[in-house]
mmCIF file of N, CA, C and O in Angstrom:
data_model
loop_
_atom_site.group_PDB
_atom_site.id
_atom_site.type_symbol
_atom_site.label_atom_id
_atom_site.label_comp_id
_atom_site.label_asym_id
_atom_site.label_seq_id
_atom_site.Cartn_x
_atom_site.Cartn_y
_atom_site.Cartn_z
ATOM 1 N N UNK A 1 0.822 -1.181 0.000
ATOM 2 C CA UNK A 1 0.000 0.000 0.000
ATOM 3 C C UNK A 1 0.867 1.246 0.000
ATOM 4 O O UNK A 1 1.942 1.268 0.558
ATOM 5 N N UNK A 2 0.316 2.284 -0.578
ATOM 6 C CA UNK A 2 1.008 3.563 -0.644
ATOM 7 C C UNK A 2 0.275 4.574 0.232
ATOM 8 O O UNK A 2 -0.911 4.805 0.055
ATOM 9 N N UNK A 3 0.985 5.173 1.170
ATOM 10 C CA UNK A 3 0.396 6.161 2.054
ATOM 11 C C UNK A 3 0.957 7.534 1.700
ATOM 12 O O UNK A 3 2.077 7.644 1.191
ATOM 13 N N UNK A 4 0.208 8.599 1.991
ATOM 14 C CA UNK A 4 0.728 9.941 1.728
ATOM 15 C C UNK A 4 1.900 10.246 2.654
ATOM 16 O O UNK A 4 2.001 9.664 3.737
ATOM 17 N N UNK A 5 2.797 11.143 2.240
ATOM 18 C CA UNK A 5 3.928 11.475 3.117
ATOM 19 C C UNK A 5 3.455 12.190 4.376
ATOM 20 O O UNK A 5 2.354 12.742 4.428
ATOM 21 N N UNK A 6 4.306 12.181 5.372
ATOM 22 C CA UNK A 6 4.003 12.823 6.652
ATOM 23 C C UNK A 6 3.799 14.329 6.437
ATOM 24 O O UNK A 6 4.641 14.981 5.816
ATOM 25 N N UNK A 7 2.694 14.899 6.910
ATOM 26 C CA UNK A 7 2.481 16.340 6.737
ATOM 27 C C UNK A 7 3.426 17.191 7.578
ATOM 28 O O UNK A 7 3.592 18.373 7.317
ATOM 29 N N UNK A 8 4.068 16.570 8.550
ATOM 30 C CA UNK A 8 4.973 17.296 9.436
ATOM 31 C C UNK A 8 6.386 17.388 8.860
ATOM 32 O O UNK A 8 6.963 18.464 8.803
ATOM 33 N N UNK A 9 6.953 16.239 8.435
ATOM 34 C CA UNK A 9 8.343 16.224 7.983
ATOM 35 C C UNK A 9 8.516 15.718 6.547
ATOM 36 O O UNK A 9 9.634 15.605 6.064
ATOM 37 N N UNK A 10 7.420 15.360 5.879
ATOM 38 C CA UNK A 10 7.417 14.872 4.496
ATOM 39 C C UNK A 10 8.145 13.532 4.321
ATOM 40 O O UNK A 10 8.594 13.199 3.233
ATOM 41 N N UNK A 11 8.247 12.758 5.388
ATOM 42 C CA UNK A 11 8.876 11.445 5.314
ATOM 43 C C UNK A 11 7.981 10.474 4.543
ATOM 44 O O UNK A 11 6.759 10.506 4.654
ATOM 45 N N UNK A 12 8.591 9.590 3.774
ATOM 46 C CA UNK A 12 7.855 8.599 2.999
ATOM 47 C C UNK A 12 7.639 7.300 3.772
ATOM 48 O O UNK A 12 6.895 6.437 3.335
ATOM 49 N N UNK A 13 8.282 7.151 4.917
ATOM 50 C CA UNK A 13 8.215 5.914 5.690
ATOM 51 C C UNK A 13 7.053 5.943 6.677
ATOM 52 O O UNK A 13 7.249 5.895 7.891
ATOM 53 N N UNK A 14 5.837 6.002 6.154
ATOM 54 C CA UNK A 14 4.631 6.107 6.970
ATOM 55 C C UNK A 14 3.976 4.741 7.054
ATOM 56 O O UNK A 14 3.964 3.992 6.083
ATOM 57 N N UNK A 15 3.456 4.416 8.233
ATOM 58 C CA UNK A 15 2.731 3.150 8.372
ATOM 59 C C UNK A 15 1.394 3.394 9.055
ATOM 60 O O UNK A 15 1.178 4.431 9.694
ATOM 61 N N UNK A 16 0.486 2.435 8.917
ATOM 62 C CA UNK A 16 -0.853 2.563 9.461
ATOM 63 C C UNK A 16 -0.954 1.855 10.805
ATOM 64 O O UNK A 16 -0.459 0.753 10.975
ATOM 65 N N UNK A 17 -1.616 2.502 11.761
ATOM 66 C CA UNK A 17 -1.890 1.920 13.067
ATOM 67 C C UNK A 17 -3.368 2.154 13.357
ATOM 68 O O UNK A 17 -3.753 3.257 13.737
ATOM 69 N N UNK A 18 -4.177 1.138 13.127
ATOM 70 C CA UNK A 18 -5.637 1.188 13.222
ATOM 71 C C UNK A 18 -6.165 2.255 12.273
ATOM 72 O O UNK A 18 -5.999 2.120 11.072
ATOM 73 N N UNK A 19 -6.777 3.326 12.765
ATOM 74 C CA UNK A 19 -7.340 4.359 11.891
ATOM 75 C C UNK A 19 -6.373 5.499 11.603
ATOM 76 O O UNK A 19 -6.688 6.390 10.816
ATOM 77 N N UNK A 20 -5.221 5.502 12.240
ATOM 78 C CA UNK A 20 -4.274 6.591 12.095
ATOM 79 C C UNK A 20 -3.067 6.170 11.266
ATOM 80 O O UNK A 20 -2.743 5.001 11.148
ATOM 81 N N UNK A 21 -2.381 7.173 10.736
ATOM 82 C CA UNK A 21 -1.094 6.970 10.086
ATOM 83 C C UNK A 21 -0.023 7.517 11.020
ATOM 84 O O UNK A 21 -0.239 8.528 11.696
ATOM 85 N N UNK A 22 1.129 6.857 11.042
ATOM 86 C CA UNK A 22 2.203 7.218 11.963
ATOM 87 C C UNK A 22 3.496 7.394 11.175
ATOM 88 O O UNK A 22 3.821 6.591 10.295
ATOM 89 N N UNK A 23 4.229 8.437 11.521
ATOM 90 C CA UNK A 23 5.541 8.679 10.926
ATOM 91 C C UNK A 23 6.604 8.221 11.927
ATOM 92 O O UNK A 23 6.669 8.736 13.044
ATOM 93 N N UNK A 24 7.467 7.259 11.553
ATOM 94 C CA UNK A 24 8.488 6.790 12.489
ATOM 95 C C UNK A 24 9.634 7.774 12.701
ATOM 96 O O UNK A 24 10.352 7.685 13.693
ATOM 97 N N UNK A 25 9.796 8.741 11.807
ATOM 98 C CA UNK A 25 10.914 9.669 11.928
ATOM 99 C C UNK A 25 10.631 10.815 12.906
ATOM 100 O O UNK A 25 11.500 11.216 13.667
ATOM 101 N N UNK A 26 9.412 11.346 12.886
ATOM 102 C CA UNK A 26 9.105 12.467 13.778
ATOM 103 C C UNK A 26 8.018 12.129 14.794
ATOM 104 O O UNK A 26 7.637 12.988 15.590
ATOM 105 N N UNK A 27 7.488 10.900 14.762
ATOM 106 C CA UNK A 27 6.468 10.401 15.690
ATOM 107 C C UNK A 27 5.141 11.149 15.577
ATOM 108 O O UNK A 27 4.360 11.184 16.507
ATOM 109 N N UNK A 28 4.888 11.728 14.427
ATOM 110 C CA UNK A 28 3.623 12.434 14.202
ATOM 111 C C UNK A 28 2.537 11.418 13.845
ATOM 112 O O UNK A 28 2.748 10.545 13.019
ATOM 113 N N UNK A 29 1.364 11.542 14.486
ATOM 114 C CA UNK A 29 0.216 10.683 14.190
ATOM 115 C C UNK A 29 -0.918 11.548 13.689
ATOM 116 O O UNK A 29 -1.169 12.630 14.216
ATOM 117 N N UNK A 30 -1.638 11.070 12.669
ATOM 118 C CA UNK A 30 -2.766 11.816 12.140
ATOM 119 C C UNK A 30 -3.781 10.877 11.514
ATOM 120 O O UNK A 30 -3.476 9.757 11.159
ATOM 121 N N UNK A 31 -4.999 11.372 11.431
ATOM 122 C CA UNK A 31 -6.077 10.648 10.788
ATOM 123 C C UNK A 31 -6.177 11.165 9.351
ATOM 124 O O UNK A 31 -6.412 12.355 9.143
ATOM 125 N N UNK A 32 -5.979 10.322 8.339
ATOM 126 C CA UNK A 32 -5.955 10.810 6.957
ATOM 127 C C UNK A 32 -7.277 11.419 6.511
ATOM 128 O O UNK A 32 -7.298 12.294 5.654
ATOM 129 N N UNK A 33 -8.407 10.993 7.068
ATOM 130 C CA UNK A 33 -9.686 11.574 6.661
ATOM 131 C C UNK A 33 -9.842 13.001 7.184
ATOM 132 O O UNK A 33 -10.464 13.834 6.543
ATOM 133 N N UNK A 34 -9.256 13.313 8.338
ATOM 134 C CA UNK A 34 -9.316 14.675 8.872
ATOM 135 C C UNK A 34 -8.412 15.614 8.093
ATOM 136 O O UNK A 34 -8.750 16.763 7.873
ATOM 137 N N UNK A 35 -7.262 15.146 7.657
ATOM 138 C CA UNK A 35 -6.331 15.971 6.892
ATOM 139 C C UNK A 35 -6.942 16.330 5.549
ATOM 140 O O UNK A 35 -6.813 17.450 5.074
ATOM 141 N N UNK A 36 -7.645 15.398 4.912
ATOM 142 C CA UNK A 36 -8.261 15.667 3.609
ATOM 143 C C UNK A 36 -9.310 16.759 3.730
ATOM 144 O O UNK A 36 -9.475 17.579 2.835
ATOM 145 N N UNK A 37 -10.037 16.801 4.826
ATOM 146 C CA UNK A 37 -11.057 17.825 5.011
ATOM 147 C C UNK A 37 -10.437 19.195 5.262
ATOM 148 O O UNK A 37 -11.006 20.215 4.883
ATOM 149 N N UNK A 38 -9.266 19.243 5.878
ATOM 150 C CA UNK A 38 -8.613 20.507 6.175
ATOM 151 C C UNK A 38 -7.937 21.118 4.949
ATOM 152 O O UNK A 38 -7.711 22.318 4.911
ATOM 153 N N UNK A 39 -7.595 20.317 3.954
ATOM 154 C CA UNK A 39 -6.855 20.799 2.799
ATOM 155 C C UNK A 39 -7.689 21.602 1.813
ATOM 156 O O UNK A 39 -7.139 22.244 0.932
ATOM 157 N N UNK A 40 -8.995 21.574 1.926
ATOM 158 C CA UNK A 40 -9.829 22.293 0.981
ATOM 159 C C UNK A 40 -9.730 23.790 1.236
ATOM 160 O O UNK A 40 -9.815 24.259 2.366
ATOM 161 N N UNK A 41 -9.542 24.543 0.182
ATOM 162 C CA UNK A 41 -9.410 25.988 0.263
ATOM 163 C C UNK A 41 -10.735 26.591 -0.181
ATOM 164 O O UNK A 41 -11.241 26.268 -1.255
ATOM 165 N N UNK A 42 -11.308 27.462 0.623
ATOM 166 C CA UNK A 42 -12.555 28.112 0.249
ATOM 167 C C UNK A 42 -12.247 29.516 -0.234
ATOM 168 O O UNK A 42 -11.563 30.289 0.441
ATOM 169 N N UNK A 43 -12.750 29.829 -1.426
ATOM 170 C CA UNK A 43 -12.542 31.127 -2.033
ATOM 171 C C UNK A 43 -13.904 31.646 -2.474
ATOM 172 O O UNK A 43 -14.689 30.909 -3.065
ATOM 173 N N UNK A 44 -14.163 32.919 -2.181
ATOM 174 C CA UNK A 44 -15.437 33.532 -2.556
ATOM 175 C C UNK A 44 -15.209 34.635 -3.580
ATOM 176 O O UNK A 44 -14.182 35.323 -3.549
ATOM 177 N N UNK A 45 -16.207 34.794 -4.469
ATOM 178 C CA UNK A 45 -16.113 35.839 -5.490
ATOM 179 C C UNK A 45 -16.572 37.179 -4.920
ATOM 180 O O UNK A 45 -16.783 37.328 -3.715
ATOM 181 N N UNK A 46 -16.754 38.182 -5.784
ATOM 182 C CA UNK A 46 -17.132 39.526 -5.354
ATOM 183 C C UNK A 46 -18.503 39.555 -4.684
ATOM 184 O O UNK A 46 -18.771 40.416 -3.845
ATOM 185 N N UNK A 47 -19.380 38.616 -5.023
ATOM 186 C CA UNK A 47 -20.721 38.566 -4.442
ATOM 187 C C UNK A 47 -20.810 37.639 -3.235
ATOM 188 O O UNK A 47 -21.881 37.487 -2.662
ATOM 189 N N UNK A 48 -19.735 36.977 -2.877
ATOM 190 C CA UNK A 48 -19.737 36.069 -1.737
ATOM 191 C C UNK A 48 -20.086 34.636 -2.087
ATOM 192 O O UNK A 48 -20.296 33.813 -1.209
ATOM 193 N N UNK A 49 -20.161 34.298 -3.365
ATOM 194 C CA UNK A 49 -20.456 32.942 -3.811
ATOM 195 C C UNK A 49 -19.182 32.108 -3.779
ATOM 196 O O UNK A 49 -18.123 32.568 -4.209
ATOM 197 N N UNK A 50 -19.274 30.873 -3.270
ATOM 198 C CA UNK A 50 -18.107 29.989 -3.246
ATOM 199 C C UNK A 50 -17.713 29.590 -4.655
ATOM 200 O O UNK A 50 -18.568 29.283 -5.491
ATOM 201 N N UNK A 51 -16.417 29.584 -4.916
ATOM 202 C CA UNK A 51 -15.892 29.197 -6.224
ATOM 203 C C UNK A 51 -15.215 27.836 -6.122
ATOM 204 O O UNK A 51 -14.665 27.483 -5.080
ATOM 205 N N UNK A 52 -15.259 27.085 -7.229
ATOM 206 C CA UNK A 52 -14.620 25.770 -7.294
ATOM 207 C C UNK A 52 -13.869 25.660 -8.607
ATOM 208 O O UNK A 52 -14.089 26.448 -9.540
ATOM 209 N N UNK A 53 -12.976 24.678 -8.686
ATOM 210 C CA UNK A 53 -12.229 24.451 -9.922
ATOM 211 C C UNK A 53 -13.196 24.060 -11.030
ATOM 212 O O UNK A 53 -14.107 23.276 -10.822
ATOM 213 N N UNK A 54 -13.010 24.646 -12.219
ATOM 214 C CA UNK A 54 -13.869 24.358 -13.356
ATOM 215 C C UNK A 54 -15.011 25.346 -13.510
ATOM 216 O O UNK A 54 -15.718 25.320 -14.516
ATOM 217 N N UNK A 55 -15.224 26.220 -12.528
ATOM 218 C CA UNK A 55 -16.288 27.219 -12.632
ATOM 219 C C UNK A 55 -15.958 28.246 -13.699
ATOM 220 O O UNK A 55 -14.787 28.586 -13.926
ATOM 221 N N UNK A 56 -17.001 28.768 -14.328
ATOM 222 C CA UNK A 56 -16.842 29.856 -15.291
ATOM 223 C C UNK A 56 -17.157 31.150 -14.574
ATOM 224 O O UNK A 56 -18.149 31.255 -13.862
ATOM 225 N N UNK A 57 -16.284 32.133 -14.749
ATOM 226 C CA UNK A 57 -16.432 33.420 -14.083
ATOM 227 C C UNK A 57 -16.291 34.548 -15.093
ATOM 228 O O UNK A 57 -15.773 34.347 -16.201
ATOM 229 N N UNK A 58 -16.758 35.738 -14.705
ATOM 230 C CA UNK A 58 -16.550 36.947 -15.497
ATOM 231 C C UNK A 58 -15.880 37.980 -14.600
ATOM 232 O O UNK A 58 -16.071 37.982 -13.377
ATOM 233 N N UNK A 59 -15.114 38.871 -15.200
ATOM 234 C CA UNK A 59 -14.428 39.897 -14.427
ATOM 235 C C UNK A 59 -15.431 40.947 -13.969
ATOM 236 O O UNK A 59 -16.295 41.374 -14.739
ATOM 237 N N UNK A 60 -15.311 41.385 -12.724
ATOM 238 C CA UNK A 60 -16.234 42.348 -12.140
ATOM 239 C C UNK A 60 -15.753 43.786 -12.318
ATOM 240 O O UNK A 60 -16.508 44.714 -12.078
ATOM 241 N N UNK A 61 -14.504 43.972 -12.739
ATOM 242 C CA UNK A 61 -13.972 45.315 -12.991
ATOM 243 C C UNK A 61 -12.817 45.219 -13.979
ATOM 244 O O UNK A 61 -12.296 44.134 -14.234
ATOM 245 N N UNK A 62 -12.446 46.329 -14.557
ATOM 246 C CA UNK A 62 -11.310 46.361 -15.471
ATOM 247 C C UNK A 62 -10.032 46.088 -14.676
ATOM 248 O O UNK A 62 -9.825 46.649 -13.606
ATOM 249 N N UNK A 63 -9.175 45.220 -15.222
ATOM 250 C CA UNK A 63 -7.927 44.870 -14.548
ATOM 251 C C UNK A 63 -6.744 45.098 -15.468
ATOM 252 O O UNK A 63 -6.758 44.670 -16.624
ATOM 253 N N UNK A 64 -5.723 45.782 -14.961
ATOM 254 C CA UNK A 64 -4.470 45.932 -15.697
ATOM 255 C C UNK A 64 -3.637 44.688 -15.471
ATOM 256 O O UNK A 64 -3.572 44.161 -14.368
ATOM 257 N N UNK A 65 -2.970 44.206 -16.522
ATOM 258 C CA UNK A 65 -2.101 43.041 -16.418
ATOM 259 C C UNK A 65 -0.704 43.538 -16.083
ATOM 260 O O UNK A 65 -0.156 44.389 -16.786
ATOM 261 N N UNK A 66 -0.119 43.001 -14.991
ATOM 262 C CA UNK A 66 1.220 43.408 -14.570
ATOM 263 C C UNK A 66 2.241 43.140 -15.658
ATOM 264 O O UNK A 66 2.259 42.076 -16.264
ATOM 265 N N UNK A 67 3.106 44.114 -15.901
ATOM 266 C CA UNK A 67 4.182 43.946 -16.855
ATOM 267 C C UNK A 67 3.733 44.024 -18.303
ATOM 268 O O UNK A 67 4.461 43.622 -19.199
ATOM 269 N N UNK A 68 2.539 44.523 -18.543
ATOM 270 C CA UNK A 68 2.008 44.603 -19.903
ATOM 271 C C UNK A 68 1.114 45.828 -19.998
ATOM 272 O O UNK A 68 0.650 46.376 -19.002
ATOM 273 N N UNK A 69 0.826 46.249 -21.211
ATOM 274 C CA UNK A 69 -0.096 47.359 -21.422
ATOM 275 C C UNK A 69 -1.523 46.853 -21.616
ATOM 276 O O UNK A 69 -2.433 47.630 -21.856
ATOM 277 N N UNK A 70 -1.722 45.540 -21.484
ATOM 278 C CA UNK A 70 -3.019 44.914 -21.678
ATOM 279 C C UNK A 70 -3.952 45.226 -20.513
ATOM 280 O O UNK A 70 -3.550 45.198 -19.352
ATOM 281 N N UNK A 71 -5.205 45.560 -20.839
ATOM 282 C CA UNK A 71 -6.235 45.789 -19.828
ATOM 283 C C UNK A 71 -7.365 44.810 -20.110
ATOM 284 O O UNK A 71 -7.900 44.759 -21.212
ATOM 285 N N UNK A 72 -7.705 44.015 -19.108
ATOM 286 C CA UNK A 72 -8.830 43.089 -19.233
ATOM 287 C C UNK A 72 -10.096 43.836 -18.849
ATOM 288 O O UNK A 72 -10.206 44.363 -17.750
ATOM 289 N N UNK A 73 -11.051 43.882 -19.764
ATOM 290 C CA UNK A 73 -12.269 44.661 -19.559
ATOM 291 C C UNK A 73 -13.275 43.922 -18.685
ATOM 292 O O UNK A 73 -13.271 42.695 -18.595
ATOM 293 N N UNK A 74 -14.167 44.675 -18.081
ATOM 294 C CA UNK A 74 -15.236 44.122 -17.270
ATOM 295 C C UNK A 74 -16.094 43.202 -18.143
ATOM 296 O O UNK A 74 -16.336 43.489 -19.306
ATOM 297 N N UNK A 75 -16.478 42.061 -17.608
ATOM 298 C CA UNK A 75 -17.297 41.106 -18.356
ATOM 299 C C UNK A 75 -16.501 40.073 -19.136
ATOM 300 O O UNK A 75 -17.084 39.177 -19.744
ATOM 301 N N UNK A 76 -15.166 40.173 -19.121
ATOM 302 C CA UNK A 76 -14.335 39.180 -19.804
ATOM 303 C C UNK A 76 -14.517 37.831 -19.119
ATOM 304 O O UNK A 76 -14.496 37.738 -17.901
ATOM 305 N N UNK A 77 -14.711 36.782 -19.917
ATOM 306 C CA UNK A 77 -14.970 35.455 -19.365
ATOM 307 C C UNK A 77 -13.670 34.713 -19.080
ATOM 308 O O UNK A 77 -12.671 34.908 -19.767
ATOM 309 N N UNK A 78 -13.719 33.846 -18.066
ATOM 310 C CA UNK A 78 -12.562 33.031 -17.698
ATOM 311 C C UNK A 78 -13.055 31.723 -17.100
ATOM 312 O O UNK A 78 -14.191 31.623 -16.646
ATOM 313 N N UNK A 79 -12.184 30.712 -17.133
ATOM 314 C CA UNK A 79 -12.481 29.411 -16.531
ATOM 315 C C UNK A 79 -11.412 29.154 -15.475
ATOM 316 O O UNK A 79 -10.215 29.293 -15.727
ATOM 317 N N UNK A 80 -11.843 28.761 -14.272
ATOM 318 C CA UNK A 80 -10.915 28.503 -13.175
ATOM 319 C C UNK A 80 -10.279 27.127 -13.374
ATOM 320 O O UNK A 80 -10.965 26.117 -13.400
ATOM 321 N N UNK A 81 -8.963 27.086 -13.550
ATOM 322 C CA UNK A 81 -8.235 25.827 -13.700
ATOM 323 C C UNK A 81 -7.951 25.199 -12.344
ATOM 324 O O UNK A 81 -8.085 24.001 -12.165
ATOM 325 N N UNK A 82 -7.491 26.014 -11.390
ATOM 326 C CA UNK A 82 -7.229 25.514 -10.040
ATOM 327 C C UNK A 82 -7.270 26.675 -9.067
ATOM 328 O O UNK A 82 -7.123 27.829 -9.448
ATOM 329 N N UNK A 83 -7.491 26.341 -7.808
ATOM 330 C CA UNK A 83 -7.519 27.331 -6.739
ATOM 331 C C UNK A 83 -6.302 27.094 -5.866
ATOM 332 O O UNK A 83 -6.051 25.976 -5.426
ATOM 333 N N UNK A 84 -5.538 28.153 -5.629
ATOM 334 C CA UNK A 84 -4.324 28.045 -4.828
ATOM 335 C C UNK A 84 -4.445 28.947 -3.614
ATOM 336 O O UNK A 84 -5.218 29.906 -3.599
ATOM 337 N N UNK A 85 -3.670 28.650 -2.581
ATOM 338 C CA UNK A 85 -3.662 29.457 -1.375
ATOM 339 C C UNK A 85 -2.552 30.479 -1.515
ATOM 340 O O UNK A 85 -1.394 30.218 -1.192
ATOM 341 N N UNK A 86 -2.894 31.643 -2.023
ATOM 342 C CA UNK A 86 -1.896 32.678 -2.245
ATOM 343 C C UNK A 86 -2.274 33.971 -1.558
ATOM 344 O O UNK A 86 -3.436 34.199 -1.219
ATOM 345 N N UNK A 87 -1.300 34.851 -1.362
ATOM 346 C CA UNK A 87 -1.572 36.131 -0.721
ATOM 347 C C UNK A 87 -2.347 37.052 -1.654
ATOM 348 O O UNK A 87 -3.331 37.662 -1.259
ATOM 349 N N UNK A 88 -1.881 37.162 -2.890
ATOM 350 C CA UNK A 88 -2.486 38.109 -3.818
ATOM 351 C C UNK A 88 -3.514 37.454 -4.733
ATOM 352 O O UNK A 88 -4.637 37.919 -4.827
ATOM 353 N N UNK A 89 -3.112 36.413 -5.427
ATOM 354 C CA UNK A 89 -3.955 35.817 -6.453
ATOM 355 C C UNK A 89 -4.303 34.381 -6.071
ATOM 356 O O UNK A 89 -3.429 33.561 -5.892
ATOM 357 N N UNK A 90 -5.608 34.094 -5.992
ATOM 358 C CA UNK A 90 -6.042 32.774 -5.572
ATOM 359 C C UNK A 90 -6.465 31.889 -6.732
ATOM 360 O O UNK A 90 -6.522 30.684 -6.596
ATOM 361 N N UNK A 91 -6.796 32.461 -7.881
ATOM 362 C CA UNK A 91 -7.362 31.696 -8.989
ATOM 363 C C UNK A 91 -6.389 31.609 -10.159
ATOM 364 O O UNK A 91 -5.918 32.627 -10.653
ATOM 365 N N UNK A 92 -6.108 30.393 -10.587
ATOM 366 C CA UNK A 92 -5.321 30.158 -11.794
ATOM 367 C C UNK A 92 -6.340 29.945 -12.902
ATOM 368 O O UNK A 92 -7.024 28.926 -12.928
ATOM 369 N N UNK A 93 -6.478 30.928 -13.798
ATOM 370 C CA UNK A 93 -7.569 30.929 -14.783
ATOM 371 C C UNK A 93 -7.047 30.945 -16.210
ATOM 372 O O UNK A 93 -5.932 31.370 -16.479
ATOM 373 N N UNK A 94 -7.912 30.507 -17.116
ATOM 374 C CA UNK A 94 -7.695 30.692 -18.547
ATOM 375 C C UNK A 94 -8.654 31.790 -18.970
ATOM 376 O O UNK A 94 -9.866 31.605 -18.988
ATOM 377 N N UNK A 95 -8.113 32.970 -19.267
ATOM 378 C CA UNK A 95 -8.904 34.146 -19.584
ATOM 379 C C UNK A 95 -9.035 34.266 -21.095
ATOM 380 O O UNK A 95 -8.045 34.154 -21.822
ATOM 381 N N UNK A 96 -10.266 34.505 -21.570
ATOM 382 C CA UNK A 96 -10.514 34.675 -23.002
ATOM 383 C C UNK A 96 -9.719 35.866 -23.532
ATOM 384 O O UNK A 96 -9.799 36.970 -23.006
ATOM 385 N N UNK A 97 -8.945 35.649 -24.579
ATOM 386 C CA UNK A 97 -8.189 36.713 -25.222
ATOM 387 C C UNK A 97 -6.878 37.050 -24.551
ATOM 388 O O UNK A 97 -6.122 37.868 -25.070
ATOM 389 N N UNK A 98 -6.576 36.463 -23.402
ATOM 390 C CA UNK A 98 -5.342 36.809 -22.704
ATOM 391 C C UNK A 98 -4.518 35.584 -22.319
ATOM 392 O O UNK A 98 -3.367 35.718 -21.961
ATOM 393 N N UNK A 99 -5.105 34.403 -22.361
ATOM 394 C CA UNK A 99 -4.369 33.202 -22.002
ATOM 395 C C UNK A 99 -4.500 32.872 -20.525
ATOM 396 O O UNK A 99 -5.445 33.288 -19.864
ATOM 397 N N UNK A 100 -3.519 32.141 -20.011
ATOM 398 C CA UNK A 100 -3.568 31.707 -18.614
ATOM 399 C C UNK A 100 -2.897 32.738 -17.726
ATOM 400 O O UNK A 100 -1.829 33.251 -18.049
ATOM 401 N N UNK A 101 -3.552 33.035 -16.605
ATOM 402 C CA UNK A 101 -2.985 33.970 -15.637
ATOM 403 C C UNK A 101 -3.651 33.796 -14.287
ATOM 404 O O UNK A 101 -4.699 33.163 -14.181
ATOM 405 N N UNK A 102 -3.032 34.368 -13.271
ATOM 406 C CA UNK A 102 -3.565 34.338 -11.916
ATOM 407 C C UNK A 102 -4.438 35.572 -11.712
ATOM 408 O O UNK A 102 -4.075 36.669 -12.122
ATOM 409 N N UNK A 103 -5.601 35.351 -11.062
ATOM 410 C CA UNK A 103 -6.552 36.442 -10.836
ATOM 411 C C UNK A 103 -6.962 36.419 -9.363
ATOM 412 O O UNK A 103 -7.111 35.355 -8.763
ATOM 413 N N UNK A 104 -7.188 37.590 -8.799
ATOM 414 C CA UNK A 104 -7.680 37.690 -7.433
ATOM 415 C C UNK A 104 -9.171 37.406 -7.412
ATOM 416 O O UNK A 104 -9.922 37.899 -8.242
ATOM 417 N N UNK A 105 -9.617 36.627 -6.450
ATOM 418 C CA UNK A 105 -11.006 36.170 -6.388
ATOM 419 C C UNK A 105 -12.003 37.307 -6.193
ATOM 420 O O UNK A 105 -13.127 37.237 -6.674
ATOM 421 N N UNK A 106 -11.613 38.372 -5.529
ATOM 422 C CA UNK A 106 -12.558 39.447 -5.255
ATOM 423 C C UNK A 106 -12.893 40.271 -6.493
ATOM 424 O O UNK A 106 -13.801 41.099 -6.443
ATOM 425 N N UNK A 107 -12.192 40.047 -7.615
ATOM 426 C CA UNK A 107 -12.450 40.788 -8.837
ATOM 427 C C UNK A 107 -13.225 39.999 -9.882
ATOM 428 O O UNK A 107 -13.295 40.404 -11.034
ATOM 429 N N UNK A 108 -13.780 38.847 -9.498
ATOM 430 C CA UNK A 108 -14.559 38.032 -10.447
ATOM 431 C C UNK A 108 -15.932 37.744 -9.869
ATOM 432 O O UNK A 108 -16.164 37.838 -8.660
ATOM 433 N N UNK A 109 -16.872 37.414 -10.776
ATOM 434 C CA UNK A 109 -18.209 36.975 -10.394
ATOM 435 C C UNK A 109 -18.472 35.651 -11.082
ATOM 436 O O UNK A 109 -18.076 35.453 -12.237
ATOM 437 N N UNK A 110 -19.134 34.730 -10.379
ATOM 438 C CA UNK A 110 -19.462 33.438 -10.952
ATOM 439 C C UNK A 110 -20.483 33.657 -12.069
ATOM 440 O O UNK A 110 -21.480 34.344 -11.892
ATOM 441 N N UNK A 111 -20.235 33.028 -13.225
ATOM 442 C CA UNK A 111 -21.130 33.213 -14.385
ATOM 443 C C UNK A 111 -22.309 32.257 -14.324
ATOM 444 O O UNK A 111 -22.295 31.245 -13.716
#
């Protein structure tokens, strides 16, 4: 069987003890079902609607693209590829007419 690495020290030598997984290197014990529930990142759009990977969104305001003279206009459509836990940009999107880029969740609305 293959177990996930230890969330504490990233050791691959993890073994199962009843319902828990145990790391022999750092003695960390955890329940894998509880860790899976904690890993979900919740991101809300400008209206407070929860966003998920694969959702279609539209821009809620004009956005300047860093390092370019390109301006993404309000209403531009995008598809969320993945949600990341970032300080500035939480959404990795494919934006129509601009390609793939990171967008802040508070500047989009779920379509």
